[in-house]
CSV table of C-alpha atoms in Angstrom, one decimal:
chain,number,residue,atom,x,y,z
S,1,MET,CA,0.0,0.0,0.0
S,2,HIS,CA,1.0,3.7,-0.4
S,3,ASP,CA,2.6,5.8,2.3
S,4,PRO,CA,0.2,6.4,5.1
S,5,VAL,CA,-1.9,9.6,5.0
S,6,THR,CA,-2.4,10.6,8.6
S,7,ARG,CA,-5.3,12.5,10.1
S,8,PHE,CA,-5.2,13.9,13.7
S,9,ARG,CA,-8.5,14.4,15.4
S,10,PRO,CA,-8.4,16.0,18.8
S,11,PHE,CA,-11.4,14.7,20.7
S,12,LEU,CA,-11.3,16.9,23.8
S,13,ASN,CA,-10.8,20.6,24.3
S,14,THR,CA,-7.0,20.2,24.8
S,15,ASP,CA,-4.6,23.1,25.0
S,16,PRO,CA,-4.3,24.2,21.3
S,17,PRO,CA,-0.5,25.0,21.5
S,18,ALA,CA,0.2,21.6,22.8
S,19,LEU,CA,-1.7,20.0,19.9
S,20,ALA,CA,0.0,22.2,17.4
S,21,ASP,CA,3.4,21.3,18.8
S,22,LEU,CA,2.5,17.6,18.7
S,23,TRP,CA,1.6,17.9,15.0
S,24,ASN,CA,4.7,19.8,14.1
S,25,ARG,CA,6.9,17.2,15.7
S,26,GLY,CA,5.6,14.7,13.1
S,27,LEU,CA,4.2,12.2,15.5
S,28,PRO,CA,1.0,11.4,13.5
S,29,GLU,CA,3.1,10.9,10.3
S,30,HIS,CA,5.7,8.5,11.9
S,31,CYS,CA,3.6,7.2,14.8
S,32,VAL,CA,6.5,6.7,17.2
S,33,VAL,CA,6.6,6.8,21.0
S,34,ARG,CA,9.4,9.0,22.3
S,35,PRO,CA,10.1,11.5,25.1
S,36,LEU,CA,9.5,15.1,24.3
S,37,SER,CA,11.9,16.9,26.6
S,38,VAL,CA,11.4,20.4,25.3
S,39,HIS,CA,7.7,20.4,25.9
S,40,GLU,CA,5.7,21.0,29.1
S,41,PHE,CA,5.4,17.2,29.3
S,42,ASP,CA,8.2,14.6,29.0
S,43,ALA,CA,6.4,11.3,28.2
S,44,LEU,CA,4.0,10.5,25.4
S,45,VAL,CA,1.8,7.4,25.5
S,46,ILE,CA,0.2,5.9,22.3
S,47,GLY,CA,-2.0,2.9,22.3
S,48,THR,CA,-5.2,1.4,20.7
S,49,LEU,CA,-7.5,2.8,23.4
S,50,PRO,CA,-5.4,4.6,26.1
S,51,PHE,CA,-8.5,6.4,27.4
S,52,GLU,CA,-9.7,3.1,28.9
S,53,ARG,CA,-6.8,3.3,31.4
S,54,GLU,CA,-7.9,4.0,35.0
S,55,GLY,CA,-6.7,7.4,36.3
S,56,LEU,CA,-6.5,9.0,32.9
S,57,ILE,CA,-7.1,12.7,33.2
S,58,ALA,CA,-9.1,14.7,30.7
S,59,ALA,CA,-7.2,18.0,30.7
S,60,GLU,CA,-6.0,20.8,32.8
S,61,ARG,CA,-8.7,23.4,33.4
S,62,ASP,CA,-7.8,26.5,35.4
S,63,GLY,CA,-4.8,24.7,36.8
S,64,ALA,CA,-6.9,21.7,37.9
S,65,ARG,CA,-7.0,18.2,36.4
S,66,VAL,CA,-10.3,16.5,35.9
S,67,GLU,CA,-10.5,12.7,35.5
S,68,ILE,CA,-12.3,11.4,32.4
S,69,ASP,CA,-15.8,10.3,33.3
S,70,GLU,CA,-17.8,7.4,31.7
S,71,ASP,CA,-19.7,9.7,29.4
S,72,THR,CA,-16.4,11.0,28.0
S,73,ARG,CA,-15.1,7.5,27.6
S,74,ALA,CA,-18.3,6.4,25.8
S,75,ASN,CA,-18.0,9.4,23.4
S,76,ALA,CA,-14.4,8.4,22.7
S,77,ARG,CA,-15.4,4.8,22.0
S,78,ALA,CA,-18.0,6.1,19.6
S,79,GLU,CA,-15.5,8.4,17.8
S,80,ASN,CA,-13.1,5.4,17.6
S,81,GLU,CA,-15.8,3.3,15.9
S,82,ARG,CA,-16.7,6.1,13.5
S,83,MET,CA,-13.1,6.6,12.5
S,84,ALA,CA,-12.5,2.9,12.2
S,85,GLY,CA,-15.6,2.7,10.0
S,86,GLU,CA,-13.8,5.0,7.6
S,87,ALA,CA,-11.0,2.4,7.2
S,88,LEU,CA,-8.6,4.4,9.5
S,89,ARG,CA,-6.2,2.7,11.9
S,90,VAL,CA,-7.0,4.5,15.1
S,91,LEU,CA,-4.6,5.2,18.0
S,92,GLY,CA,-5.3,7.2,21.2
S,93,VAL,CA,-2.8,9.7,22.4
S,94,ALA,CA,-2.1,10.9,26.0
S,95,TYR,CA,0.8,12.5,27.9
S,96,GLY,CA,2.2,12.5,31.4
S,97,GLU,CA,5.2,12.5,33.5
S,98,ALA,CA,7.7,9.7,33.0
S,99,ARG,CA,8.8,7.7,36.1
S,100,ASP,CA,10.9,4.6,35.6
S,101,ASP,CA,9.7,3.9,32.0
S,102,THR,CA,6.1,4.4,33.1
S,103,ALA,CA,3.8,7.4,32.9
S,104,ASP,CA,1.2,8.3,35.5
S,105,ASP,CA,-1.5,10.8,35.6
S,106,LEU,CA,-2.0,10.8,31.8
S,107,VAL,CA,-3.8,13.6,30.1
S,108,TRP,CA,-6.0,12.6,27.2
S,109,LEU,CA,-5.2,14.4,23.9
S,110,GLY,CA,-7.3,12.7,21.3
S,111,LEU,CA,-7.4,10.1,18.5
S,112,VAL,CA,-5.0,9.7,15.6
S,113,GLY,CA,-6.5,8.1,12.5
S,114,MET,CA,-4.0,6.8,9.9
S,115,ALA,CA,-5.3,6.0,6.4
S,116,ASP,CA,-3.3,3.5,4.4
S,117,PRO,CA,-5.0,3.9,1.0
S,118,LEU,CA,-5.4,0.9,-1.3
S,119,ARG,CA,-3.2,0.7,-4.2
S,120,PRO,CA,-5.0,1.5,-7.5
S,121,GLY,CA,-6.4,-1.6,-9.1
S,122,THR,CA,-6.4,-3.7,-5.9
S,123,PRO,CA,-10.2,-4.2,-5.8
S,124,GLU,CA,-10.1,-5.3,-9.5
S,125,LEU,CA,-7.3,-7.7,-8.6
S,126,ILE,CA,-9.3,-9.3,-5.8
S,127,ALA,CA,-12.2,-9.7,-8.3
S,128,THR,CA,-9.8,-11.4,-10.7
S,129,PHE,CA,-8.9,-13.9,-7.9
S,130,HIS,CA,-12.5,-14.6,-7.3
S,131,ARG,CA,-13.2,-15.2,-11.0
S,132,ALA,CA,-10.3,-17.7,-10.9
S,133,GLY,CA,-12.0,-19.5,-8.1
S,134,ILE,CA,-9.5,-18.3,-5.5
S,135,LYS,CA,-11.0,-17.2,-2.2
S,136,THR,CA,-9.2,-14.2,-0.6
S,137,VAL,CA,-9.0,-13.9,3.2
S,138,MET,CA,-7.6,-10.9,5.0
S,139,ILE,CA,-5.6,-11.6,8.2
S,140,THR,CA,-4.9,-8.4,10.1
S,141,GLY,CA,-4.1,-7.0,13.5
S,142,ASP,CA,-6.5,-4.1,13.0
S,143,GLN,CA,-9.7,-3.8,15.1
S,144,SER,CA,-12.8,-5.2,13.6
S,145,ALA,CA,-14.4,-2.0,12.4
S,146,THR,CA,-11.3,-0.9,10.5
S,147,ALA,CA,-10.8,-4.3,9.0
S,148,TYR,CA,-14.4,-4.5,8.0
S,149,ALA,CA,-14.3,-1.1,6.2
S,150,ILE,CA,-11.1,-2.1,4.3
S,151,GLY,CA,-12.7,-5.4,3.4
S,152,ARG,CA,-15.6,-3.7,1.9
S,153,GLN,CA,-13.4,-1.4,-0.2
S,154,LEU,CA,-11.5,-4.5,-1.4
S,155,GLY,CA,-14.6,-6.4,-2.2
S,156,LEU,CA,-13.3,-9.4,-0.3
S,157,SER,CA,-16.6,-11.2,-0.3
S,158,GLY,CA,-17.7,-10.4,-3.8
S,159,GLU,CA,-21.5,-10.2,-4.0
S,160,GLU,CA,-21.9,-12.2,-0.7
S,161,ARG,CA,-22.1,-10.9,2.8
S,162,LEU,CA,-18.8,-9.9,4.3
S,163,GLU,CA,-18.0,-12.2,7.3
S,164,ILE,CA,-15.5,-11.1,9.9
S,165,LEU,CA,-14.1,-12.9,13.0
S,166,ASP,CA,-12.5,-11.2,16.0
S,167,SER,CA,-9.5,-13.4,16.6
S,168,SER,CA,-8.6,-12.2,20.1
S,169,GLN,CA,-10.1,-15.4,21.6
S,170,ILE,CA,-9.3,-17.7,18.8
S,171,GLU,CA,-7.1,-19.9,21.0
S,172,ARG,CA,-10.2,-21.0,22.8
S,173,ILE,CA,-11.9,-22.3,19.6
S,174,GLU,CA,-11.8,-26.0,19.0
S,175,PRO,CA,-9.7,-27.0,15.9
S,176,GLU,CA,-12.7,-28.6,14.2
S,177,LEU,CA,-14.9,-25.5,14.7
S,178,LEU,CA,-12.1,-23.2,13.5
S,179,SER,CA,-11.8,-25.3,10.3
S,180,ALA,CA,-15.5,-24.8,9.7
S,181,LEU,CA,-15.4,-21.1,10.5
S,182,ALA,CA,-12.3,-20.5,8.3
S,183,GLN,CA,-14.2,-21.6,5.2
S,184,LYS,CA,-16.8,-18.9,5.7
S,185,VAL,CA,-14.8,-16.0,7.2
S,186,ASP,CA,-13.4,-13.3,4.9
S,187,ILE,CA,-11.6,-11.3,7.5
S,188,PHE,CA,-9.7,-12.3,10.7
S,189,SER,CA,-9.2,-9.2,12.8
S,190,ARG,CA,-7.0,-8.6,15.9
S,191,VAL,CA,-4.8,-11.4,14.8
S,192,SER,CA,-1.6,-12.3,16.7
S,193,PRO,CA,1.4,-14.1,15.0
S,194,ALA,CA,0.3,-17.4,16.6
S,195,ASN,CA,-3.2,-16.9,15.2
S,196,LYS,CA,-1.9,-16.8,11.7
S,197,LEU,CA,-0.6,-20.3,12.0
S,198,GLN,CA,-3.8,-21.6,13.5
S,199,ILE,CA,-5.9,-20.0,10.7
S,200,VAL,CA,-3.6,-21.6,8.0
S,201,GLN,CA,-3.9,-25.0,9.6
S,202,GLY,CA,-7.6,-24.7,10.0
S,203,LEU,CA,-8.0,-24.0,6.3
S,204,GLN,CA,-5.8,-27.0,5.5
S,205,ARG,CA,-7.8,-29.3,7.7
S,206,ALA,CA,-10.9,-28.2,5.8
S,207,GLY,CA,-9.2,-29.5,2.6
S,208,LYS,CA,-8.1,-26.2,1.2
S,209,VAL,CA,-4.9,-25.5,-0.7
S,210,VAL,CA,-3.6,-22.4,1.2
S,211,ALA,CA,-1.3,-19.7,-0.2
S,212,MET,CA,-0.1,-17.4,2.5
S,213,THR,CA,1.5,-14.0,1.9
S,214,GLY,CA,3.7,-12.3,4.5
S,215,ASP,CA,6.8,-10.2,5.0
S,216,GLY,CA,7.6,-10.2,8.8
S,217,ILE,CA,9.6,-12.4,11.1
S,218,ASN,CA,6.3,-13.4,12.9
S,219,ASP,CA,4.9,-14.6,9.6
S,220,GLY,CA,7.5,-17.3,9.3
S,221,PRO,CA,5.6,-20.2,10.9
S,222,ALA,CA,2.5,-19.6,8.9
S,223,LEU,CA,4.5,-19.2,5.6
S,224,LYS,CA,6.2,-22.5,6.3
S,225,ALA,CA,3.0,-24.3,7.1
S,226,ALA,CA,1.1,-23.0,4.1
S,227,ASP,CA,1.0,-25.1,0.9
S,228,ILE,CA,2.5,-22.1,-0.9
S,229,GLY,CA,4.3,-19.5,1.2
S,230,VAL,CA,4.7,-16.2,-0.6
S,231,ALA,CA,7.2,-13.6,0.8
S,232,MET,CA,7.9,-10.1,-0.3
S,233,GLY,CA,11.3,-9.7,-1.9
S,234,ASN,CA,11.9,-6.0,-1.3
S,235,GLY,CA,10.1,-5.2,1.9
S,236,GLY,CA,10.2,-8.6,3.5
S,237,THR,CA,12.5,-9.9,6.1
S,238,GLU,CA,15.2,-12.5,5.5
S,239,VAL,CA,13.4,-15.0,7.7
S,240,ALA,CA,10.2,-14.7,5.7
S,241,ARG,CA,12.1,-15.1,2.4
S,242,SER,CA,14.0,-18.2,3.7
S,243,VAL,CA,10.9,-20.2,4.6
S,244,ALA,CA,8.7,-19.1,1.7
S,245,ASP,CA,8.2,-21.2,-1.4
S,246,VAL,CA,7.8,-18.1,-3.7
S,247,VAL,CA,9.4,-14.6,-3.3
S,248,LEU,CA,7.8,-11.7,-5.1
S,249,ARG,CA,10.8,-9.6,-6.2
S,250,ASP,CA,8.6,-6.5,-6.9
S,251,ASP,CA,6.3,-6.9,-3.9
S,252,GLU,CA,3.3,-6.6,-6.2
S,253,LEU,CA,0.2,-8.7,-5.7
S,254,GLN,CA,-0.5,-8.4,-9.4
S,255,THR,CA,2.5,-10.7,-9.9
S,256,MET,CA,0.6,-13.5,-8.1
S,257,ILE,CA,-2.2,-13.5,-10.5
S,258,LEU,CA,0.3,-13.6,-13.4
S,259,ALA,CA,2.0,-16.6,-11.7
S,260,VAL,CA,-1.4,-18.3,-11.3
S,261,SER,CA,-2.1,-17.7,-15.0
S,262,GLN,CA,1.3,-19.0,-16.1
S,263,GLY,CA,1.1,-22.0,-13.7
S,264,ARG,CA,-2.3,-23.0,-15.1
S,265,ALA,CA,-1.0,-22.5,-18.6
S,266,ILE,CA,2.0,-24.8,-18.0
S,267,TYR,CA,-0.2,-27.5,-16.6
S,268,ALA,CA,-2.6,-27.1,-19.5
S,269,ASN,CA,0.2,-27.2,-22.1
S,270,ILE,CA,1.4,-30.5,-20.7
S,271,ARG,CA,-2.1,-31.9,-21.1
S,272,LYS,CA,-2.3,-30.5,-24.7
S,273,SER,CA,0.9,-32.2,-25.7
S,274,ILE,CA,-0.3,-35.5,-24.2
S,275,HIS,CA,-3.7,-35.1,-25.8
S,276,TYR,CA,-2.1,-34.6,-29.2
S,277,LEU,CA,0.4,-37.4,-29.0
S,278,VAL,CA,-2.1,-40.0,-27.6
S,279,SER,CA,-4.9,-39.2,-30.1
S,280,SER,CA,-2.6,-39.0,-33.1
S,281,ASN,CA,-0.8,-42.3,-32.3
S,282,LEU,CA,-4.2,-44.0,-31.7
S,283,SER,CA,-5.2,-42.9,-35.2
S,284,GLU,CA,-2.2,-44.6,-36.7
S,285,ILE,CA,-3.0,-47.8,-34.9
S,286,GLY,CA,-6.6,-47.5,-35.9
S,287,VAL,CA,-5.8,-46.9,-39.6
S,288,THR,CA,-3.5,-49.9,-39.8
S,289,PHE,CA,-5.7,-52.2,-37.7
S,290,MET,CA,-9.0,-51.4,-39.5
S,291,ALA,CA,-7.5,-51.7,-43.0
S,292,VAL,CA,-5.9,-55.0,-42.3
S,293,ALA,CA,-8.9,-56.3,-40.5
S,294,GLY,CA,-11.2,-55.2,-43.4
S,295,GLY,CA,-9.0,-56.9,-46.0
S,296,LEU,CA,-7.9,-53.7,-47.6
S,297,GLY,CA,-4.2,-54.4,-47.3
S,298,GLN,CA,-1.6,-52.4,-45.5
S,299,PRO,CA,-2.1,-48.7,-46.1
S,300,LEU,CA,1.2,-47.6,-44.7
S,301,ASN,CA,4.6,-49.1,-45.0
S,302,THR,CA,7.3,-49.1,-42.3
S,303,MET,CA,9.2,-46.0,-43.6
S,304,GLN,CA,5.9,-44.0,-43.8
S,305,LEU,CA,5.0,-44.9,-40.2
S,306,LEU,CA,8.5,-43.9,-39.1
S,307,TRP,CA,8.2,-40.6,-41.0
S,308,ILE,CA,4.9,-39.8,-39.5
S,309,ASN,CA,6.2,-40.4,-36.0
S,310,LEU,CA,9.3,-38.2,-36.6
S,311,LEU,CA,7.4,-35.4,-38.4
S,312,THR,CA,4.2,-35.1,-36.4
S,313,ASP,CA,5.3,-36.2,-32.9
S,314,VAL,CA,8.2,-33.9,-32.4
S,315,LEU,CA,7.8,-30.3,-33.6
S,316,PRO,CA,4.0,-29.9,-33.1
S,317,ALA,CA,4.1,-31.5,-29.6
S,318,LEU,CA,7.0,-29.3,-28.6
S,319,ALA,CA,5.2,-26.2,-30.0
S,320,LEU,CA,2.0,-27.0,-28.0
S,321,SER,CA,4.1,-26.9,-24.8
S,322,MET,CA,4.9,-23.3,-25.6
S,323,ASP,CA,1.2,-22.3,-26.0
S,324,PRO,CA,0.3,-18.9,-24.4
S,325,PRO,CA,-2.4,-18.9,-21.7
S,326,GLU,CA,-5.9,-19.2,-23.0
S,327,PRO,CA,-8.2,-16.2,-22.6
S,328,ASP,CA,-10.4,-18.0,-20.1
S,329,VAL,CA,-7.6,-19.5,-18.0
S,330,LEU,CA,-8.5,-17.2,-15.1
S,331,ARG,CA,-12.2,-17.9,-15.4
S,332,ARG,CA,-11.8,-21.6,-14.5
S,333,PRO,CA,-12.0,-23.1,-11.0
S,334,PRO,CA,-8.8,-24.5,-9.5
S,335,ARG,CA,-8.2,-28.1,-10.3
S,336,ASP,CA,-8.1,-30.9,-7.7
S,337,PRO,CA,-4.5,-31.4,-6.8
S,338,HIS,CA,-5.1,-35.1,-6.5
S,339,GLU,CA,-6.6,-35.4,-9.9
S,340,ALA,CA,-4.7,-37.4,-12.5
S,341,ILE,CA,-3.2,-35.5,-15.4
S,342,ILE,CA,-5.2,-37.7,-17.8
S,343,ARG,CA,-8.7,-38.3,-16.6
S,344,ARG,CA,-11.0,-41.1,-17.6
S,345,GLN,CA,-13.2,-38.8,-19.7
S,346,ASP,CA,-10.1,-37.7,-21.5
S,347,PHE,CA,-9.5,-41.2,-22.9
S,348,ALA,CA,-13.0,-41.1,-24.4
S,349,ARG,CA,-12.3,-37.8,-26.1
S,350,TYR,CA,-8.9,-39.1,-27.4
S,351,GLY,CA,-10.6,-42.2,-28.8
S,352,LEU,CA,-13.3,-40.1,-30.5
S,353,GLU,CA,-10.8,-37.8,-32.1
S,354,ALA,CA,-8.6,-40.7,-33.2
S,355,ALA,CA,-11.7,-42.4,-34.8
S,356,ALA,CA,-12.4,-39.2,-36.8
S,357,LEU,CA,-8.8,-39.1,-38.1
S,358,THR,CA,-8.9,-42.8,-38.8
S,359,ALA,CA,-12.2,-42.5,-40.7
S,360,GLY,CA,-10.8,-39.6,-42.8
S,361,THR,CA,-7.7,-41.5,-43.7
S,362,LEU,CA,-9.5,-44.7,-44.5
S,363,GLY,CA,-11.9,-42.7,-46.7
S,364,ALA,CA,-9.0,-41.3,-48.8
S,365,TYR,CA,-7.4,-44.7,-48.9
S,366,GLY,CA,-10.6,-46.3,-50.0
S,367,TYR,CA,-10.9,-43.7,-52.8
S,368,GLY,CA,-7.4,-44.5,-53.9
S,369,LEU,CA,-8.1,-48.2,-54.0
S,370,MET,CA,-11.2,-47.6,-56.2
S,371,ARG,CA,-9.3,-45.3,-58.5
S,372,HIS,CA,-5.8,-46.8,-58.6
S,373,GLY,CA,-6.2,-50.2,-57.1
S,374,PRO,CA,-3.9,-51.6,-54.4
S,375,GLY,CA,-0.4,-50.2,-54.5
S,376,ALA,CA,1.7,-47.1,-54.0
S,377,ASN,CA,-0.9,-44.6,-55.3
S,378,ALA,CA,-3.5,-45.6,-52.7
S,379,SER,CA,-0.9,-45.9,-50.0
S,380,THR,CA,0.3,-42.3,-50.8
S,381,LEU,CA,-3.2,-41.0,-50.3
S,382,ALA,CA,-3.5,-42.6,-46.9
S,383,PHE,CA,0.0,-41.4,-46.0
S,384,MET,CA,-0.7,-37.8,-47.0
S,385,THR,CA,-4.2,-37.7,-45.4
S,386,LEU,CA,-3.1,-39.1,-42.0
S,387,THR,CA,0.0,-36.8,-41.7
S,388,LEU,CA,-1.8,-33.6,-42.8
S,389,GLY,CA,-4.8,-34.6,-40.6
S,390,GLN,CA,-2.6,-34.9,-37.6
S,391,LEU,CA,-0.9,-31.6,-38.3
S,392,LEU,CA,-4.3,-29.9,-38.4
S,393,HIS,CA,-5.3,-31.8,-35.3
S,394,ALA,CA,-2.4,-30.1,-33.4
S,395,ARG,CA,-4.4,-26.8,-33.8
S,396,ALA,CA,-7.5,-28.4,-32.4
S,397,CYS,CA,-5.6,-29.6,-29.3
S,398,ARG,CA,-4.8,-26.0,-28.3
S,399,SER,CA,-8.1,-25.8,-26.3
S,400,ASP,CA,-10.9,-27.9,-25.1
S,401,ASN,CA,-13.3,-24.9,-25.3
S,402,LEU,CA,-12.1,-22.4,-27.9
S,403,GLY,CA,-11.6,-23.1,-31.5
S,404,LEU,CA,-12.5,-22.4,-35.1
S,405,PHE,CA,-16.2,-21.8,-34.3
S,406,SER,CA,-15.8,-19.8,-31.1
S,407,HIS,CA,-16.5,-16.1,-30.9
S,408,GLU,CA,-13.4,-15.7,-28.6
S,409,ARG,CA,-10.1,-16.3,-30.3
S,410,LEU,CA,-7.0,-18.0,-29.0
S,411,PRO,CA,-3.8,-15.9,-28.9
S,412,GLU,CA,-1.4,-16.7,-31.7
S,413,ASN,CA,1.2,-19.4,-31.0
S,414,ARG,CA,4.0,-18.5,-33.3
S,415,TRP,CA,5.9,-21.7,-32.4
S,416,LEU,CA,3.0,-23.9,-33.5
S,417,SER,CA,2.5,-21.9,-36.7
S,418,GLY,CA,6.1,-22.3,-37.5
S,419,ALA,CA,6.2,-26.0,-36.7
S,420,LEU,CA,3.1,-26.7,-38.8
S,421,LEU,CA,4.5,-24.8,-41.8
S,422,ALA,CA,7.8,-26.6,-41.6
S,423,SER,CA,6.2,-30.0,-41.1
S,424,GLY,CA,3.7,-29.3,-43.9
S,425,ALA,CA,6.5,-28.3,-46.3
S,426,LEU,CA,8.4,-31.4,-45.5
S,427,GLN,CA,5.3,-33.5,-46.0
S,428,LEU,CA,4.7,-32.0,-49.4
S,429,ALA,CA,8.3,-32.7,-50.3
S,430,THR,CA,7.6,-36.4,-49.9
S,431,VAL,CA,5.5,-36.4,-53.1
S,432,LEU,CA,7.4,-33.7,-55.0
S,433,LEU,CA,11.0,-34.7,-54.6
S,434,PRO,CA,12.0,-38.0,-56.3
S,435,PRO,CA,14.6,-38.9,-53.7
S,436,LEU,CA,12.0,-38.8,-50.9
S,437,ARG,CA,9.5,-40.6,-53.1
S,438,GLY,CA,11.9,-43.4,-53.6
S,439,LEU,CA,12.7,-43.6,-49.9
S,440,LEU,CA,9.1,-43.6,-48.7
S,441,GLY,CA,7.4,-45.4,-51.6
S,442,THR,CA,5.2,-42.5,-52.5
S,443,THR,CA,4.0,-41.2,-55.9
S,444,ALA,CA,3.1,-37.9,-57.3
S,445,ILE,CA,-0.5,-36.7,-56.6
S,446,VAL,CA,-2.9,-35.5,-59.3
S,447,PRO,CA,-5.5,-32.8,-58.6
S,448,GLY,CA,-8.3,-35.3,-58.0
S,449,ASP,CA,-6.3,-37.1,-55.5
S,450,ALA,CA,-5.3,-33.8,-53.8
S,451,LEU,CA,-9.0,-33.1,-53.2
S,452,ALA,CA,-9.5,-36.5,-51.6
S,453,VAL,CA,-6.5,-35.8,-49.3
S,454,ALA,CA,-7.9,-32.3,-48.4
S,455,ALA,CA,-11.3,-33.8,-47.6
S,456,GLY,CA,-9.9,-36.7,-45.6
S,457,ALA,CA,-7.6,-34.4,-43.5
S,458,GLY,CA,-9.9,-31.4,-43.2
S,459,LEU,CA,-13.3,-32.9,-42.4
S,460,PRO,CA,-12.1,-34.6,-39.1
S,461,TYR,CA,-10.6,-31.3,-38.1
S,462,LEU,CA,-13.9,-29.5,-38.6
S,463,LEU,CA,-15.8,-32.2,-36.8
S,464,ILE,CA,-13.4,-32.1,-33.8
S,465,GLU,CA,-13.7,-28.3,-33.7
S,466,ALA,CA,-17.5,-28.4,-33.8
S,467,MET,CA,-17.6,-30.8,-30.9
S,468,LYS,CA,-15.9,-28.4,-28.5
S,469,ARG,CA,-18.0,-27.2,-25.6
S,470,SER,CA,-18.8,-23.6,-24.9
S,471,PRO,CA,-16.1,-21.7,-22.9
S,472,THR,CA,-16.6,-20.9,-19.2
S,473,LYS,CA,-18.5,-17.7,-18.7
S,474,ASP,CA,-17.7,-14.9,-16.4
């Protein structure tokens, strides 16, 4: 947050020169407790509610000191609540004579309200976390009224009711009850360092994956206990950085949402590469098995199968691992950490896509058998159709939701575009260059055969794109 903007509000009719001198000494700005030897008093006391102290004196009036009565204390409490409701951190100020590091006969001065404004864009950042399915919880030492006001400004609860728990008595709460409360509470106020660890453990017992941010020495136990401890790199202590799993070098919370986006993208890209490799290899098995089982002969020779594996399994799969994050990556709920990287329903999808590629290839191969009969010409059609179909399929594997028929477009993957262009050019060379034709047993393709190859490779791609479900909505 930005540097504090301090406001001093004298509550009682205190001597104006004394208040002016207090302001000029910079106490509200720096909020330090120190002796003021050049003033009419030599000890200054600052606390959350010093007017609650017995023996506190209101002010000197005509040389006499009058003790604060209950009505005055009640008014001070009300003023404290009002200032706290404006998201101010409130301190009470009194002065007196210093005796052995203590001050007696304190004279009440007033309340100091320190505003720590939110950084621009912080409420929007919290909303982004919520859209990503990440619940945000504020743990603070502020009093409840201040914490509640700040929580409302942040939008911690979204559209729901803001729930706050005063943690001053949290040690007395049973662990099971704390776990249940932790799932519903948005703000924990009046938190001590030990409370932070209890809150983190309570959320973990409830089955939550907890990321904890902190920068102080007292944050160390909670940072270490959290599933992901996040420390501040510039303003944080060495203790916090040493026990944290992640250190934010710029101390910006926006970096966390970028890290979430990139982390989800990396995991998704691993799934994309597996998706592509499994479905493509299943299609090769399907083409060979179905053709042989149907008495159509062997559509692909050994060299052609080896070429397909080298051409389609390497460059496109690597390029998919470099895919940029999808536009809806931060509109998806977090995945179950115990979930397998390949789910049961994924195998059904892979099988369906492999069947589409197999059908397209066998269709082109059947056309070649009818037109040219068994031999190199028909085999070339199957070879070209399957290879080009797999290259197109690499584009379909970029997203389970977005694709050719979606209103929202995927960001361009230059690595994939380059890989497909290079692989496509090499594949065309197998029917254009005589040395490669001799090596792979292919023949030149006439225009009619080219149309069959285009249909056999393109129709499965269009079908797979049409089967994609609608993307997640905001």
